[in-house]
Amino acid sequence: MISKFPPIEGGISAKAYWMAKGFAERGVEVHVVTNANCVEKEYCIDDSAPELPPNVTLHYTDSNIPWHIPFSELYETRLLDKALEVVLKNKIDVIDTNYLIPYGIVGYLLSNITDIPHVLRHGGSDLAKFLNTGIFKHLLEKVIQNASVIITDEQNERLFKNRNSSTVILPRYIPDERVFHPSTMPHDVPTFACIGKINYYWRYKSLDKIADLFAGIRENHRLLLIGQGKGYADFAHHVEIRD
């Protein structure tokens, strides 16, 4: 697997984590290549990574690259080099990537180098920001066309079915009920939790409407907002104004 992964926050990371854990619990050896140690602090959780089964191994990209001109974070290069190292040292049967950029591109290159089948998964933001706008159009066409399997949903199937016949529709990710079962805690008033990423586009996620709604009924209800991201400060200022 080549993906952002805990301790990175986000829906795709959650899916990658639970997929790796699920495979491992069924006896499959899983190696996860991630640049979680190099990304912006807004998208990292400082806490230690969650406990994983013994047959799941995390491989972090090199965080110490020399200064070069013009400077670049070289995420694709770092991911590809680490992934190639993992392939050379372990028997890898399938490459599975999350997000078209940069992980899908890295998976495409790694598959071409090693002839290992590539499973391509996408998010929502990468479709909106790149595929639908034509950015990196020629490269992404190759990535999509050469994937062994593309995992998508009903809403976005039309974007892929004419580019690659090996398209599989999976239902939306639902957290494992066996794990996410809150304990009973008495409260004076009904208490709700809103947990998630707070990026620049938090209004598109209706977080302002949620905050405004509870601000009007706060005497009878309590809302806990838990999140992080580059829109946190702006959103916190909005909530303070409403309060």
Short mmCIF file of C-alpha atoms in Angstrom, two decimals:
data_model
loop_
_atom_site.label_atom_id
_atom_site.label_comp_id
_atom_site.label_asym_id
_atom_site.label_seq_id
_atom_site.Cartn_x
_atom_site.Cartn_y
_atom_site.Cartn_z
CA MET A 1 0.00 0.00 0.00
CA ILE A 2 1.22 3.49 -0.86
CA SER A 3 -0.85 6.04 0.99
CA LYS A 4 -1.06 8.70 3.60
CA PHE A 5 -1.72 6.74 6.75
CA PRO A 6 -2.00 7.24 10.51
CA PRO A 7 -0.71 9.36 12.10
CA ILE A 8 -2.19 11.33 9.20
CA GLU A 9 -5.77 12.50 9.76
CA GLY A 10 -8.51 12.08 7.17
CA GLY A 11 -11.12 9.77 5.67
CA ILE A 12 -8.77 8.15 3.16
CA SER A 13 -6.29 7.47 5.93
CA ALA A 14 -9.00 5.79 7.97
CA LYS A 15 -9.90 3.53 5.06
CA ALA A 16 -6.24 2.66 4.48
CA TYR A 17 -5.78 1.84 8.15
CA TRP A 18 -8.82 -0.41 8.43
CA MET A 19 -8.09 -2.14 5.15
CA ALA A 20 -4.54 -2.92 6.24
CA LYS A 21 -5.76 -4.12 9.61
CA GLY A 22 -8.48 -6.25 8.00
CA PHE A 23 -6.04 -7.92 5.60
CA ALA A 24 -3.58 -8.53 8.42
CA GLU A 25 -6.21 -10.15 10.63
CA ARG A 26 -6.83 -12.60 7.77
CA GLY A 27 -3.17 -13.55 7.62
CA VAL A 28 -2.08 -11.31 4.74
CA GLU A 29 1.30 -9.60 5.09
CA VAL A 30 0.87 -5.86 4.55
CA HIS A 31 3.58 -3.26 3.96
CA VAL A 32 2.51 0.40 4.08
CA VAL A 33 4.71 3.03 2.44
CA THR A 34 3.85 6.52 3.67
CA ASN A 35 5.20 10.05 3.81
CA ALA A 36 3.28 10.73 7.01
CA ASN A 37 6.53 11.79 8.66
CA CYS A 38 7.11 14.59 6.14
CA VAL A 39 3.79 16.33 5.58
CA GLU A 40 2.50 19.61 7.03
CA LYS A 41 1.87 19.66 10.77
CA GLU A 42 -1.79 20.54 10.18
CA TYR A 43 -2.32 17.02 8.88
CA CYS A 44 -0.37 15.13 11.53
CA ILE A 45 -1.47 13.82 14.89
CA ASP A 46 1.31 14.13 17.42
CA ASP A 47 0.12 11.07 19.32
CA SER A 48 1.75 7.71 18.64
CA ALA A 49 0.44 5.60 15.78
CA PRO A 50 -2.33 3.12 16.66
CA GLU A 51 -1.33 -0.43 17.48
CA LEU A 52 -1.14 -2.64 14.43
CA PRO A 53 -1.12 -6.42 13.99
CA PRO A 54 2.40 -7.93 13.81
CA ASN A 55 2.12 -8.62 10.07
CA VAL A 56 1.60 -4.93 9.20
CA THR A 57 4.81 -2.95 8.67
CA LEU A 58 5.02 0.82 8.23
CA HIS A 59 7.76 2.17 5.99
CA TYR A 60 8.38 5.91 6.23
CA THR A 61 10.04 7.89 3.47
CA ASP A 62 13.39 9.55 4.07
CA SER A 63 12.80 12.87 5.83
CA ASN A 64 16.36 14.10 5.34
CA ILE A 65 16.93 15.18 1.77
CA PRO A 66 19.71 17.60 0.83
CA TRP A 67 18.97 21.13 -0.22
CA HIS A 68 18.82 21.38 -3.99
CA ILE A 69 17.96 24.02 -6.59
CA PRO A 70 15.17 24.55 -7.35
CA PHE A 71 14.01 23.10 -4.03
CA SER A 72 11.15 20.61 -3.94
CA GLU A 73 9.78 18.25 -1.30
CA LEU A 74 10.19 15.39 -3.81
CA TYR A 75 7.31 13.42 -2.34
CA GLU A 76 6.88 11.26 -5.43
CA THR A 77 10.59 10.47 -5.60
CA ARG A 78 10.84 9.66 -1.92
CA LEU A 79 7.73 7.47 -1.99
CA LEU A 80 8.87 5.64 -5.12
CA ASP A 81 12.34 4.95 -3.77
CA LYS A 82 11.01 3.60 -0.46
CA ALA A 83 8.32 1.54 -2.20
CA LEU A 84 10.90 0.06 -4.56
CA GLU A 85 13.08 -0.82 -1.58
CA VAL A 86 10.12 -2.60 0.04
CA VAL A 87 9.39 -4.54 -3.17
CA LEU A 88 13.02 -5.64 -3.52
CA LYS A 89 13.19 -6.85 0.09
CA ASN A 90 9.75 -8.49 0.32
CA LYS A 91 7.46 -10.62 -1.81
CA ILE A 92 4.83 -8.10 -2.89
CA ASP A 93 1.89 -9.40 -4.93
CA VAL A 94 -0.30 -6.28 -5.23
CA ILE A 95 0.32 -2.53 -5.10
CA ASP A 96 -2.62 -0.62 -3.62
CA THR A 97 -2.69 3.19 -3.62
CA ASN A 98 -5.01 5.86 -2.23
CA TYR A 99 -5.47 9.26 -3.94
CA LEU A 100 -4.44 9.88 -7.54
CA ILE A 101 -1.80 12.42 -6.47
CA PRO A 102 0.86 11.69 -5.45
CA TYR A 103 0.24 8.07 -4.41
CA GLY A 104 -1.55 6.85 -7.55
CA ILE A 105 1.22 8.24 -9.74
CA VAL A 106 3.84 6.50 -7.59
CA GLY A 107 1.89 3.25 -7.78
CA TYR A 108 1.72 3.54 -11.57
CA LEU A 109 5.47 4.06 -11.85
CA LEU A 110 6.24 1.27 -9.40
CA SER A 111 3.94 -1.11 -11.27
CA ASN A 112 5.68 -0.33 -14.54
CA ILE A 113 9.10 -0.90 -12.98
CA THR A 114 8.19 -4.17 -11.24
CA ASP A 115 5.25 -5.58 -13.27
CA ILE A 116 3.25 -5.91 -10.03
CA PRO A 117 -0.53 -5.27 -10.48
CA HIS A 118 -1.70 -1.84 -9.33
CA VAL A 119 -5.02 -1.20 -7.56
CA LEU A 120 -5.94 2.49 -7.88
CA ARG A 121 -8.24 4.25 -5.42
CA HIS A 122 -9.24 7.92 -5.44
CA GLY A 123 -10.60 10.47 -3.02
CA GLY A 124 -12.98 13.30 -3.71
CA SER A 125 -10.65 16.28 -3.60
CA ASP A 126 -8.19 14.81 -6.10
CA LEU A 127 -11.00 14.37 -8.63
CA ALA A 128 -12.25 17.92 -8.12
CA LYS A 129 -8.86 19.61 -8.10
CA PHE A 130 -6.99 17.61 -10.73
CA LEU A 131 -8.87 15.10 -12.87
CA ASN A 132 -11.95 17.25 -13.51
CA THR A 133 -9.89 20.37 -14.20
CA GLY A 134 -7.42 18.73 -16.58
CA ILE A 135 -4.37 19.38 -14.41
CA PHE A 136 -1.74 16.68 -15.11
CA LYS A 137 -4.19 15.43 -17.71
CA HIS A 138 -1.79 13.35 -19.79
CA LEU A 139 -0.09 11.73 -16.81
CA LEU A 140 -3.33 10.90 -15.01
CA GLU A 141 -4.74 9.36 -18.19
CA LYS A 142 -1.81 6.95 -18.21
CA VAL A 143 -2.21 6.22 -14.51
CA ILE A 144 -5.90 5.40 -14.97
CA GLN A 145 -5.51 3.44 -18.20
CA ASN A 146 -2.75 1.24 -16.83
CA ALA A 147 -4.29 0.42 -13.45
CA SER A 148 -5.14 -3.26 -13.03
CA VAL A 149 -8.27 -2.32 -11.06
CA ILE A 150 -9.87 1.04 -10.22
CA ILE A 151 -11.91 1.26 -7.03
CA THR A 152 -14.61 3.93 -7.23
CA ASP A 153 -18.24 4.61 -6.29
CA GLU A 154 -21.49 5.00 -8.21
CA GLN A 155 -21.21 8.79 -8.29
CA ASN A 156 -17.81 8.79 -10.00
CA GLU A 157 -17.98 5.61 -12.08
CA ARG A 158 -18.60 7.63 -15.26
CA LEU A 159 -15.19 9.28 -14.89
CA PHE A 160 -13.39 5.95 -15.15
CA LYS A 161 -15.44 3.36 -17.03
CA ASN A 162 -14.52 4.79 -20.46
CA ARG A 163 -10.85 5.04 -19.47
CA ASN A 164 -10.47 1.60 -17.90
CA SER A 165 -12.82 -1.38 -18.17
CA SER A 166 -11.54 -2.88 -14.91
CA THR A 167 -13.60 -0.65 -12.64
CA VAL A 168 -15.13 -1.88 -9.39
CA ILE A 169 -17.77 -0.01 -7.39
CA LEU A 170 -17.57 -0.30 -3.63
CA PRO A 171 -20.01 1.17 -1.09
CA ARG A 172 -18.98 4.14 1.01
CA TYR A 173 -16.63 3.53 3.92
CA ILE A 174 -18.46 2.77 7.17
CA PRO A 175 -16.53 2.53 10.46
CA ASP A 176 -16.39 -0.89 12.07
CA GLU A 177 -19.24 -1.08 14.60
CA ARG A 178 -17.26 -3.57 16.68
CA VAL A 179 -14.65 -0.91 17.38
CA PHE A 180 -16.59 2.35 17.44
CA HIS A 181 -19.06 1.74 20.25
CA PRO A 182 -19.11 4.65 22.72
CA SER A 183 -19.44 3.86 26.38
CA THR A 184 -22.40 5.24 28.27
CA MET A 185 -21.57 8.55 29.92
CA PRO A 186 -24.25 10.54 31.77
CA HIS A 187 -24.58 14.22 30.79
CA ASP A 188 -26.72 17.01 32.15
CA VAL A 189 -27.79 17.83 28.59
CA PRO A 190 -27.59 15.83 25.34
CA THR A 191 -24.00 16.05 24.05
CA PHE A 192 -22.94 15.68 20.42
CA ALA A 193 -19.48 15.41 18.86
CA CYS A 194 -18.51 16.72 15.42
CA ILE A 195 -15.14 15.25 14.47
CA GLY A 196 -13.25 15.81 11.23
CA LYS A 197 -10.82 17.78 9.12
CA ILE A 198 -11.24 21.57 9.09
CA ASN A 199 -9.68 22.74 5.83
CA TYR A 200 -9.98 26.01 3.90
CA TYR A 201 -13.36 24.91 2.58
CA TRP A 202 -15.05 24.23 5.92
CA ARG A 203 -18.15 26.13 4.79
CA TYR A 204 -18.63 23.58 1.98
CA LYS A 205 -18.79 20.92 4.70
CA SER A 206 -21.55 22.97 6.44
CA LEU A 207 -19.51 23.25 9.65
CA ASP A 208 -20.69 26.85 9.99
CA LYS A 209 -24.32 25.74 9.79
CA ILE A 210 -23.74 23.07 12.42
CA ALA A 211 -22.09 25.58 14.76
CA ASP A 212 -24.80 28.18 14.16
CA LEU A 213 -27.56 25.64 14.75
CA PHE A 214 -26.19 24.55 18.11
CA ALA A 215 -25.43 28.16 19.08
CA GLY A 216 -29.17 28.81 18.93
CA ILE A 217 -30.07 25.89 21.17
CA ARG A 218 -27.03 25.63 23.43
CA GLU A 219 -29.14 25.81 26.58
CA ASN A 220 -30.61 22.40 25.79
CA HIS A 221 -27.74 20.76 23.92
CA ARG A 222 -23.95 20.67 23.94
CA LEU A 223 -21.70 20.35 20.87
CA LEU A 224 -18.05 19.27 20.95
CA LEU A 225 -16.11 20.24 17.81
CA ILE A 226 -12.91 18.24 17.39
CA GLY A 227 -10.74 18.84 14.34
CA GLN A 228 -7.61 20.27 12.78
CA GLY A 229 -6.43 21.65 9.50
CA LYS A 230 -5.51 24.87 7.72
CA GLY A 231 -9.01 26.30 8.19
CA TYR A 232 -9.03 25.80 11.95
CA ALA A 233 -8.18 29.40 12.93
CA ASP A 234 -10.78 30.90 10.58
CA PHE A 235 -13.45 28.47 11.73
CA ALA A 236 -12.61 29.06 15.41
CA HIS A 237 -12.99 32.82 14.82
CA HIS A 238 -16.41 32.23 13.27
CA VAL A 239 -17.53 30.16 16.25
CA GLU A 240 -16.33 32.84 18.69
CA ILE A 241 -18.31 35.48 16.82
CA ARG A 242 -21.47 33.38 16.92
CA ASP A 243 -20.95 32.63 20.60
#
